[in-house]
PDB file of C-alpha atoms and ligand atoms in Angstrom:
ATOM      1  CA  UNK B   1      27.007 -16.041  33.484  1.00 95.00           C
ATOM      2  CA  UNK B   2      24.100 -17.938  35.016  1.00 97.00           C
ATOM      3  CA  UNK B   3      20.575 -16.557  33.536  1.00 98.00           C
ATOM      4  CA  UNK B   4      17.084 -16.928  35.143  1.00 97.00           C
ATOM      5  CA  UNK B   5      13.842 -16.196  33.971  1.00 97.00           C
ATOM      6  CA  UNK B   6      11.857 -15.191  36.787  1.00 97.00           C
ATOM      7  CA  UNK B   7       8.390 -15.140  34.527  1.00 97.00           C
ATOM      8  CA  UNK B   8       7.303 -12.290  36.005  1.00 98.00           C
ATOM      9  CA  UNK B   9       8.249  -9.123  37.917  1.00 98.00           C
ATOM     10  CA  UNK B  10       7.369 -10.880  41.278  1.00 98.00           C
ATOM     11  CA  UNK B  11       9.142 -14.000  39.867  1.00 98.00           C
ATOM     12  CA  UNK B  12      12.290 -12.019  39.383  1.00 98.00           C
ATOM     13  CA  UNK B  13      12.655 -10.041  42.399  1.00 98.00           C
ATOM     14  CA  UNK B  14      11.646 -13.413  44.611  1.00 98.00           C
ATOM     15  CA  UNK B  15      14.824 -15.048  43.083  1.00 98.00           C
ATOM     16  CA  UNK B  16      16.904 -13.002  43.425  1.00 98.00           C
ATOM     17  CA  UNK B  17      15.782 -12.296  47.290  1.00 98.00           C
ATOM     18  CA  UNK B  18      15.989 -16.240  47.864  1.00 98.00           C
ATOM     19  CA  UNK B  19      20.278 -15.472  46.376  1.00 98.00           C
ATOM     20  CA  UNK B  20      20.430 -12.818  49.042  1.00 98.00           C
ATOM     21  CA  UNK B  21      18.351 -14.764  51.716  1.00 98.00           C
ATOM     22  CA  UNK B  22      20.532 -17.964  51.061  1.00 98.00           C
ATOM     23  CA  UNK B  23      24.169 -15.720  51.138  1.00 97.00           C
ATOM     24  CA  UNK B  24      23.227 -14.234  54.319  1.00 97.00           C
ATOM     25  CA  UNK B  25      22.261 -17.900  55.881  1.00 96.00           C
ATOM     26  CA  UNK B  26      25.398 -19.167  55.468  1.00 97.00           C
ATOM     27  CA  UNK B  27      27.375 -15.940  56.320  1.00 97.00           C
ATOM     28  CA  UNK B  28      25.140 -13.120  58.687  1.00 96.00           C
ATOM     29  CA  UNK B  29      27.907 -10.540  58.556  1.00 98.00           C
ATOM     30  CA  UNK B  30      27.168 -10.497  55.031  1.00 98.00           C
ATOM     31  CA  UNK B  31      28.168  -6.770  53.140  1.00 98.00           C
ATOM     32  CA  UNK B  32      25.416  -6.593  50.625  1.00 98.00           C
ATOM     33  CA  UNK B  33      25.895  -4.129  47.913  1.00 98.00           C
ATOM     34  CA  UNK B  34      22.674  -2.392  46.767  1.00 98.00           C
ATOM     35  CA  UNK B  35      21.203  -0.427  44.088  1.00 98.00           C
ATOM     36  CA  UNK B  36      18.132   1.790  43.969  1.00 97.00           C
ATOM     37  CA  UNK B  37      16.052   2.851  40.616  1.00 94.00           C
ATOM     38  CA  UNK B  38      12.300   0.905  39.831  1.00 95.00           C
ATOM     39  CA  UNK B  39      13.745  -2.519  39.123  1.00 98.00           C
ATOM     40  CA  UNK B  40      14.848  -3.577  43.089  1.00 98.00           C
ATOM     41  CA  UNK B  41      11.922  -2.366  44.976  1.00 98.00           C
ATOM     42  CA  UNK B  42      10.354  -5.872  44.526  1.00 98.00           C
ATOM     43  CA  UNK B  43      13.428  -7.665  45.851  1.00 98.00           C
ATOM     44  CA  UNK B  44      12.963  -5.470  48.627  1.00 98.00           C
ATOM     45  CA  UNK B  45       9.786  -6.017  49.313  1.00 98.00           C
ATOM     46  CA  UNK B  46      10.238  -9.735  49.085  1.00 98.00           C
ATOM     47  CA  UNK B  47      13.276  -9.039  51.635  1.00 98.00           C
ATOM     48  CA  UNK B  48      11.307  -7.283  54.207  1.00 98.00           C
ATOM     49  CA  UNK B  49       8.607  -9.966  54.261  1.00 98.00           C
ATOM     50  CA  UNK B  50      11.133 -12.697  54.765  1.00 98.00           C
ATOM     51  CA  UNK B  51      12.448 -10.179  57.476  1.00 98.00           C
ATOM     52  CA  UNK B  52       8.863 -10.228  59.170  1.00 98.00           C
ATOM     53  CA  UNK B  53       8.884 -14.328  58.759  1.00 98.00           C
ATOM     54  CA  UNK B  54      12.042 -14.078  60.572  1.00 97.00           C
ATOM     55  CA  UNK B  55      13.526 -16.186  57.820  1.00 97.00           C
ATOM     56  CA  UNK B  56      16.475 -13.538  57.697  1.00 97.00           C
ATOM     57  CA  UNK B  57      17.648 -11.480  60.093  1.00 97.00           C
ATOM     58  CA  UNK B  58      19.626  -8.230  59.170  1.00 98.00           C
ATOM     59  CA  UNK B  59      21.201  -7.783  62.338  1.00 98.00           C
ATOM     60  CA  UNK B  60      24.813  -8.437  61.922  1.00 97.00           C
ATOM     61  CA  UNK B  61      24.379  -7.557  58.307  1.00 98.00           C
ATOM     62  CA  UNK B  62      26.185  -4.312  56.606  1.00 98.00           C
ATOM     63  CA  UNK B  63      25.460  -2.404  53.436  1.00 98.00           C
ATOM     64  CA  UNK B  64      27.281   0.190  50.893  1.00 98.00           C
ATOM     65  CA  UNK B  65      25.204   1.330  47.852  1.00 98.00           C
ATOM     66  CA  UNK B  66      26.168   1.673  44.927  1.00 98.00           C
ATOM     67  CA  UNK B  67      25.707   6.003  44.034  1.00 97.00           C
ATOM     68  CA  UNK B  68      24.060   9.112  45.260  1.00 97.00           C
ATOM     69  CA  UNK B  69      23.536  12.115  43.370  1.00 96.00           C
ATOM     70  CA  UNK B  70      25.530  14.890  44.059  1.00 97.00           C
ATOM     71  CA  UNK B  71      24.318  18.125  45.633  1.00 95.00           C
ATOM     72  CA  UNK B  72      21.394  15.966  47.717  1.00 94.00           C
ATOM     73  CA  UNK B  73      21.012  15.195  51.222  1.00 94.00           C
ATOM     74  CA  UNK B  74      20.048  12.394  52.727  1.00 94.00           C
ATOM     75  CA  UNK B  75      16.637  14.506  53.438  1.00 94.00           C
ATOM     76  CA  UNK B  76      15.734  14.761  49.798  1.00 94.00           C
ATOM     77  CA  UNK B  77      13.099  12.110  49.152  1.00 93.00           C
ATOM     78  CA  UNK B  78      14.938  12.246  45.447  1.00 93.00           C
ATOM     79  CA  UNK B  79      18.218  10.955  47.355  1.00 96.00           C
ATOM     80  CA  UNK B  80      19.510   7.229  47.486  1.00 97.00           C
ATOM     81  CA  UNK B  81      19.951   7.523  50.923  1.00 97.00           C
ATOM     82  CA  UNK B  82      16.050   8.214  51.515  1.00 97.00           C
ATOM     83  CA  UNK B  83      15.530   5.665  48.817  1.00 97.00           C
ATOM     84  CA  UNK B  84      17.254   3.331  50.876  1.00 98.00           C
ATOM     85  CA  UNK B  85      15.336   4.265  54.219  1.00 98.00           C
ATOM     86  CA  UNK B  86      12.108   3.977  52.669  1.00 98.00           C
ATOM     87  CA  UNK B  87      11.885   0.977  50.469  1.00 98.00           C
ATOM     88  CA  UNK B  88      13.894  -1.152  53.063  1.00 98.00           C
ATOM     89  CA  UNK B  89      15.955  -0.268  55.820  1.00 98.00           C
ATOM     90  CA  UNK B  90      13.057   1.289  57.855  1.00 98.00           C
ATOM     91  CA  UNK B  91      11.522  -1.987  57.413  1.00 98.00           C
ATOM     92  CA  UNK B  92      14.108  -4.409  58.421  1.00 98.00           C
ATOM     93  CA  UNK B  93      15.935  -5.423  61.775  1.00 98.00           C
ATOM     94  CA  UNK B  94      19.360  -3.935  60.389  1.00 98.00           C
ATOM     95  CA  UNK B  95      21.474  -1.210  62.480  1.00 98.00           C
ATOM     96  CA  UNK B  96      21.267   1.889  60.091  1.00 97.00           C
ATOM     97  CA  UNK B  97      24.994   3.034  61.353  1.00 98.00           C
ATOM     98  CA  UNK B  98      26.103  -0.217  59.294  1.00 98.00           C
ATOM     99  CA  UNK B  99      24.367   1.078  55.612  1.00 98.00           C
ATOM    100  CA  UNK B 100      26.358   3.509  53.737  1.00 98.00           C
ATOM    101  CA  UNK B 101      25.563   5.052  50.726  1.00 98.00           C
ATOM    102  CA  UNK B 102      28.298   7.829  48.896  1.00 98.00           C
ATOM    103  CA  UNK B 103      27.965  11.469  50.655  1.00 97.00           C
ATOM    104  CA  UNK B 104      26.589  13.650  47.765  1.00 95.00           C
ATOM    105  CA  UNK B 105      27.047  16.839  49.951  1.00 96.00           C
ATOM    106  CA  UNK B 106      30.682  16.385  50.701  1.00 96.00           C
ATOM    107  CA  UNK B 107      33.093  19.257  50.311  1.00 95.00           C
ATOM    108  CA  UNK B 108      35.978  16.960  49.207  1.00 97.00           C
ATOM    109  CA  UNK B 109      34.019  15.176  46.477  1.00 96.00           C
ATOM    110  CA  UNK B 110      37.458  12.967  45.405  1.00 96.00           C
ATOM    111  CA  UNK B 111      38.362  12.633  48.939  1.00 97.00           C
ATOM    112  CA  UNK B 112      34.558  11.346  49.543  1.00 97.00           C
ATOM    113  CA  UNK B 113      35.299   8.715  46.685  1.00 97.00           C
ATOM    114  CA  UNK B 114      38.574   7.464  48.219  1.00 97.00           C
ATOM    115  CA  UNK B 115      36.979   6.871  51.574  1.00 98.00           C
ATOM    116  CA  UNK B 116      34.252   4.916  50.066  1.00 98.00           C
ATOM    117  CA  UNK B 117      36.708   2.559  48.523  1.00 97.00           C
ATOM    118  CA  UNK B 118      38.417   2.308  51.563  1.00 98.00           C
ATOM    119  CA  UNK B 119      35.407   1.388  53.445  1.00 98.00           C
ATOM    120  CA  UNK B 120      34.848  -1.143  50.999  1.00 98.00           C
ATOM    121  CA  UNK B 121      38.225  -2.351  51.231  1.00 97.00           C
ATOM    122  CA  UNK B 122      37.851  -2.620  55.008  1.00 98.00           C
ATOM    123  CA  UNK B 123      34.560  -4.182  55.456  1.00 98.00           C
ATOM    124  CA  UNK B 124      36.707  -6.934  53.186  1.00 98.00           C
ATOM    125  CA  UNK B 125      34.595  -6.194  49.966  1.00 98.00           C
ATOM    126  CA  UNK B 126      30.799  -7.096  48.899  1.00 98.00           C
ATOM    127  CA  UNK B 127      29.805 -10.671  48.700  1.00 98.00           C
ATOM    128  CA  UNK B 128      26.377  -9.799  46.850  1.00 98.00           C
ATOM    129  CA  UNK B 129      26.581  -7.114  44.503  1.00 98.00           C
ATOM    130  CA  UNK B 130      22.977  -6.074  43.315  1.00 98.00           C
ATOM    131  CA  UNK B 131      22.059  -4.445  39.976  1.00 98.00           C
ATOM    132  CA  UNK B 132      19.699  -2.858  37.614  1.00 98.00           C
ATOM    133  CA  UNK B 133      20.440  -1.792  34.532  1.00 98.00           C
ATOM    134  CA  UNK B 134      20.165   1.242  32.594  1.00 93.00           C
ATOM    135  CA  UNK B 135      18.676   1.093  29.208  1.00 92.00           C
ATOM    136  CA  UNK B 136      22.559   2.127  27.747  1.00 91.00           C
ATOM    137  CA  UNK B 137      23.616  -0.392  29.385  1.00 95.00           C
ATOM    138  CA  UNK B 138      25.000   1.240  32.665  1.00 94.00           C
ATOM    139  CA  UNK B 139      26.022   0.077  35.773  1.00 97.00           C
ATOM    140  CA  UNK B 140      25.379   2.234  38.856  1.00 96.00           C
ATOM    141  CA  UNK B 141      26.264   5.351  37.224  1.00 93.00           C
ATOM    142  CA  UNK B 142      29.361   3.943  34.660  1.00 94.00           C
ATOM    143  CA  UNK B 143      27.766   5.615  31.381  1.00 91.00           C
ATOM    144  CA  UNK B 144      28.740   3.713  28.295  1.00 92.00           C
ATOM    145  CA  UNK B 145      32.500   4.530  27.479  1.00 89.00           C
ATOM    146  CA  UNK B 146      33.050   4.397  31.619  1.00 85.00           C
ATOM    147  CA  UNK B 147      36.568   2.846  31.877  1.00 88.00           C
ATOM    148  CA  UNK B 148      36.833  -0.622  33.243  1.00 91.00           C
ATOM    149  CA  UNK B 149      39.600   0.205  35.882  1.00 92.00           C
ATOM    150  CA  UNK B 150      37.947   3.321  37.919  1.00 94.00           C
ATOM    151  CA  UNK B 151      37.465   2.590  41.451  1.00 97.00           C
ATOM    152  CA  UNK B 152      34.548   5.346  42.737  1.00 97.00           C
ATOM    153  CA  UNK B 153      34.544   8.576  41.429  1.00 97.00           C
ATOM    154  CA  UNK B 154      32.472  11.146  40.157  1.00 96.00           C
ATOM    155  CA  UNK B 155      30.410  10.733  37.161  1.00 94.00           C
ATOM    156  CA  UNK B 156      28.501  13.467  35.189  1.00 92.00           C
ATOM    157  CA  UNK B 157      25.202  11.801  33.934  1.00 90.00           C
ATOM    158  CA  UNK B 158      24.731  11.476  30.156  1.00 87.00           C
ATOM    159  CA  UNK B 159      21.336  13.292  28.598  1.00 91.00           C
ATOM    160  CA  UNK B 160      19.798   9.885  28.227  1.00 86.00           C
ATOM    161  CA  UNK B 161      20.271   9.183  31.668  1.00 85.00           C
ATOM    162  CA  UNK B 162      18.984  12.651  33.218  1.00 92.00           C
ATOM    163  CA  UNK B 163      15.727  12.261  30.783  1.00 91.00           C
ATOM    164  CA  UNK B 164      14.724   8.556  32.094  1.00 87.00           C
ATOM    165  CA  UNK B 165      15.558   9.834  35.888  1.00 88.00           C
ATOM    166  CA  UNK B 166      13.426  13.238  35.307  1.00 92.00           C
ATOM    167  CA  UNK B 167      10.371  10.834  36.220  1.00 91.00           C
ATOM    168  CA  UNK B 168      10.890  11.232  39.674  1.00 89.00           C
ATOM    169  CA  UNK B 169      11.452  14.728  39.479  1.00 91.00           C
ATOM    170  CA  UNK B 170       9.090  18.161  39.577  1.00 93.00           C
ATOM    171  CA  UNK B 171      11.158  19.088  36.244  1.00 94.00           C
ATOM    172  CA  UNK B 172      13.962  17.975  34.135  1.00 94.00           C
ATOM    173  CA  UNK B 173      16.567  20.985  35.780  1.00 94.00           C
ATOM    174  CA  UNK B 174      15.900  19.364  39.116  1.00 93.00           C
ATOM    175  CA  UNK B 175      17.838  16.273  38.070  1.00 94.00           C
ATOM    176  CA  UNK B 176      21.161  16.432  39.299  1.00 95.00           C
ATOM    177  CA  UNK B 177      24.309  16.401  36.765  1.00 95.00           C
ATOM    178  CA  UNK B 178      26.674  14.737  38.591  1.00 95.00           C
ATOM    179  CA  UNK B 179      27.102  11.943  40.824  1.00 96.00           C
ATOM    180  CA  UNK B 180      29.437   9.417  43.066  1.00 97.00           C
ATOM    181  CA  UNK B 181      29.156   6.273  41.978  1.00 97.00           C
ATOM    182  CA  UNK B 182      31.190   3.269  42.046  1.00 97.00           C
ATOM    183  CA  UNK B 183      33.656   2.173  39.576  1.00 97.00           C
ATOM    184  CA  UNK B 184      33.286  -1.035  36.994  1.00 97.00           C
ATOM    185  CA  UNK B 185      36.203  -1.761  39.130  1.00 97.00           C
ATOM    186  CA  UNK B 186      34.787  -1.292  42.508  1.00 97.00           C
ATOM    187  CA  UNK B 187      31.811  -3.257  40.722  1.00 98.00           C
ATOM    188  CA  UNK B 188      34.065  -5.965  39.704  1.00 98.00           C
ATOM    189  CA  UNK B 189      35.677  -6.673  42.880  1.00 97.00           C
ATOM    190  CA  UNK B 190      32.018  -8.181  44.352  1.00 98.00           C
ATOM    191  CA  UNK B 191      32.402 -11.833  45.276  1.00 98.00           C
ATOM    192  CA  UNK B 192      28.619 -12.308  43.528  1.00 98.00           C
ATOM    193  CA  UNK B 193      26.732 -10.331  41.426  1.00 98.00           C
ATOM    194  CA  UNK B 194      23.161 -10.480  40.699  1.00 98.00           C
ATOM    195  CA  UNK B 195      21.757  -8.269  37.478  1.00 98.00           C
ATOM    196  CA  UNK B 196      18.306  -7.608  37.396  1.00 98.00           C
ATOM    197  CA  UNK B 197      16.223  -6.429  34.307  1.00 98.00           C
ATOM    198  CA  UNK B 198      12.362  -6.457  33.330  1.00 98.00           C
ATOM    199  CA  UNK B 199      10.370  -5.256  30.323  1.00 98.00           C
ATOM    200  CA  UNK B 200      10.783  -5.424  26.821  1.00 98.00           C
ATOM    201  CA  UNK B 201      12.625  -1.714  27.039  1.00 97.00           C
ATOM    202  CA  UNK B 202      15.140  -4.146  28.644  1.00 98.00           C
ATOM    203  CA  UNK B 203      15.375  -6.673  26.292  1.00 98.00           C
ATOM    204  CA  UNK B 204      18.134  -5.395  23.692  1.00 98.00           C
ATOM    205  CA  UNK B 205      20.034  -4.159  26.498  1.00 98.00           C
ATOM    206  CA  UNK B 206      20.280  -7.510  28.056  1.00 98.00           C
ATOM    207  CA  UNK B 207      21.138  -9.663  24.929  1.00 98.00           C
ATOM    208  CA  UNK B 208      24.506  -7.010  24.392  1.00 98.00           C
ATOM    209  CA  UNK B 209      25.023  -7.538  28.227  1.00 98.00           C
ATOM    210  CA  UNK B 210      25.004 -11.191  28.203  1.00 98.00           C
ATOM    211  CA  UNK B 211      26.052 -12.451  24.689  1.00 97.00           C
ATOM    212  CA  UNK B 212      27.214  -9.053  22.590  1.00 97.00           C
ATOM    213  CA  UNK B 213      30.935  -7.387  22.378  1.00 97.00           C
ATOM    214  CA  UNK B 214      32.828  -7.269  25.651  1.00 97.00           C
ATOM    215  CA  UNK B 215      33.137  -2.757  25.276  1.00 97.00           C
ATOM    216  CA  UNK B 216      33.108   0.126  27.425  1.00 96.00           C
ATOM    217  CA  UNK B 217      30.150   0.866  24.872  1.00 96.00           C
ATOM    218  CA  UNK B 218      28.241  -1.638  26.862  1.00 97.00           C
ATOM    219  CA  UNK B 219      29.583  -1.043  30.453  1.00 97.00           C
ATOM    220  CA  UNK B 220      27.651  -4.176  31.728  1.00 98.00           C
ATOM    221  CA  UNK B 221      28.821  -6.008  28.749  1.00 98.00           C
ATOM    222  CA  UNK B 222      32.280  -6.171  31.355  1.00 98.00           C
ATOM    223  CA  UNK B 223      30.022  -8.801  33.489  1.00 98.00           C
ATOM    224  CA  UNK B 224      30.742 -11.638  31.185  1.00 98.00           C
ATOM    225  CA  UNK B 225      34.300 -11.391  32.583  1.00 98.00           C
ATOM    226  CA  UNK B 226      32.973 -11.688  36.397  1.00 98.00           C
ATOM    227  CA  UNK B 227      32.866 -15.487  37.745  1.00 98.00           C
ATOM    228  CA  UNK B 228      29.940 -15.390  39.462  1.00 98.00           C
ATOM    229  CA  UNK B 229      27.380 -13.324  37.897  1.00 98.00           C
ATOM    230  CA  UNK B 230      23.872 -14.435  38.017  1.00 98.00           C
ATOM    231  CA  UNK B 231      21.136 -12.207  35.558  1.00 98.00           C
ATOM    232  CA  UNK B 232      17.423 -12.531  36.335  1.00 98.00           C
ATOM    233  CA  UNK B 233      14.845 -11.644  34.163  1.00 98.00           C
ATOM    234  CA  UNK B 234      10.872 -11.602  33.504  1.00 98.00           C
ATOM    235  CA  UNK B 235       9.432 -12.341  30.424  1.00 97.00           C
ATOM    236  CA  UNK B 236       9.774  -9.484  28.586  1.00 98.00           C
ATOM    237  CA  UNK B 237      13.584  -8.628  29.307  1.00 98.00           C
ATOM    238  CA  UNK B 238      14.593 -12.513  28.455  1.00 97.00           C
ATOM    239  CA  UNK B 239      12.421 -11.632  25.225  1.00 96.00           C
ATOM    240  CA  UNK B 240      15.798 -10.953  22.537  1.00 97.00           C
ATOM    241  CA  UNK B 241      17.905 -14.071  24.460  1.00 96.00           C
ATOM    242  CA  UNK B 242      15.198 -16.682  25.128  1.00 93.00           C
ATOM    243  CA  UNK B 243      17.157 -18.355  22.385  1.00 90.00           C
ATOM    244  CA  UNK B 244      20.409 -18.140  23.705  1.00 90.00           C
ATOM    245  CA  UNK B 245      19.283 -19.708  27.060  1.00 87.00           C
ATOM    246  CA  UNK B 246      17.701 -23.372  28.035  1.00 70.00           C
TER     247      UNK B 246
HETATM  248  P1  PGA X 301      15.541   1.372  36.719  1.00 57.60           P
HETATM  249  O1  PGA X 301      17.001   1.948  36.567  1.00 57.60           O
HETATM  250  O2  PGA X 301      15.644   0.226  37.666  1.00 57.60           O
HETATM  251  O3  PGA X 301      14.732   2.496  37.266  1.00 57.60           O
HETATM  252  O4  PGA X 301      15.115   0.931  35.348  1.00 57.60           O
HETATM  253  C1  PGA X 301      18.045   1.055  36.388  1.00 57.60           C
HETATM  254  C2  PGA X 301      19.336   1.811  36.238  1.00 57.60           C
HETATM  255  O5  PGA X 301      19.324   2.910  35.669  1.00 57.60           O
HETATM  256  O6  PGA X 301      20.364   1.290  36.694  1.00 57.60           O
END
């Protein structure tokens, strides 16, 4: 695992952009795997400002995210889909039919999963994976205890996970249960990975991720076993391993 300290929030997210920015120089077909929660908005932004400075162009580029709640359409400004739309690919020169994100209203909710890792399979897999973290240490939706060899599939969210995702919510019942999300598997499979975390709520988190027990306890613990995984942090995250690191 490589680790960066960004400094700051704007530090972190500018890395990891300049990763993205440098991937999709040398190959614009890129397939960049996303994520959506507080921590990427800033590499967004960063992205759609290089976007405007023409220094990358998103036009040959695809996407697949990594989870969508189930039971929401792409309409709900709580969805990942809308997430998506509004925090970058409204802003950016990239064809919209080329982002995917899981269907959270389909019928065939297994069947919904399969095609996903199909699509994956036949866009010949991610070459930048990006990541927050959940304070349990989970990994798009893999709750600790996820198994290591599940390709996408439905998840039900743990308590923990439905309480720190209530934010965004009118109340705590409006938080869906369930959701698709890729697999540590499906995870796995990305040619890079990039793990973001800021803030000192981080900080514990990160030190099991990078330097604790490889266990489905610790479902980004599974990371150290990746060969190209980089972690950026701020200050405040890189607080527990600043002594682990140079
Ligand atoms: P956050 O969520 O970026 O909103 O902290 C991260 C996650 O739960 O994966």
């Amino acid at each position: 695992m490589k680790i960066i300290n960004g400094s700051t929030y704007e530090g972190m997210c500018l890395e990891a952009a300049k990763i993205i920015k440098s991937q999709m120089s040398v190959k614009p077909t890129s397939v960049l795997g996303l994520a959506t929660g507080s921590t990427p908005i800033g590499v967004y932004k960063a992205l759609i400002e290089m976007n405007n400075n023409k220094e990358i162009d998103f036009s040959k580029t695809t996407t697949v995210n990594l989870d969508e709640y189930v039971g929401l359409s792409g309409e709900n400004d709580q969805s990942y889909r809308y997430f998506m739309n509004t925090n970058l690919f409204d802003h950016v020169n990239i064809d919209k039919t080329k982002t995917f994100v899981p269907n959270g209203l389909a019928s065939d909710i297994d069947g919904e999963c399969k095609r996903y890792d199909k699509l994956i399979e036949d866009l010949g897999g991610v070459d930048v994976q990006i990541l927050g973290i959940g304070l349990n240490g989970h990994i798009g939706f893999n709750e600790p205890n996820a198994y290591f060899d599940k390709g996408t599939h439905q998840v039900s969210l743990t308590a923990s996970t439905i309480e720190a995702n209530a934010r965004f919510f009118e109340t705590i019942d409006e938080v869906p249960k369930t959701a698709v999300s890729m697999g540590i598997k499906t995870i796995m499979c990305a040619k890079k990975i990039i793990l973001l975390a800021n803030g000192t709520a981080k900080s514990e988190i990160i030190y099991e991720t990078c330097f604790g027990n490889i266990t489905p306890n610790v479902p980004a613990s599974v990371l150290q076993l990746h060969p190209d995984v980089t972690v950026i942090v701020d200050n405040d995250a890189c607080a527990a391993i600043k002594n682990n690191i140079n």
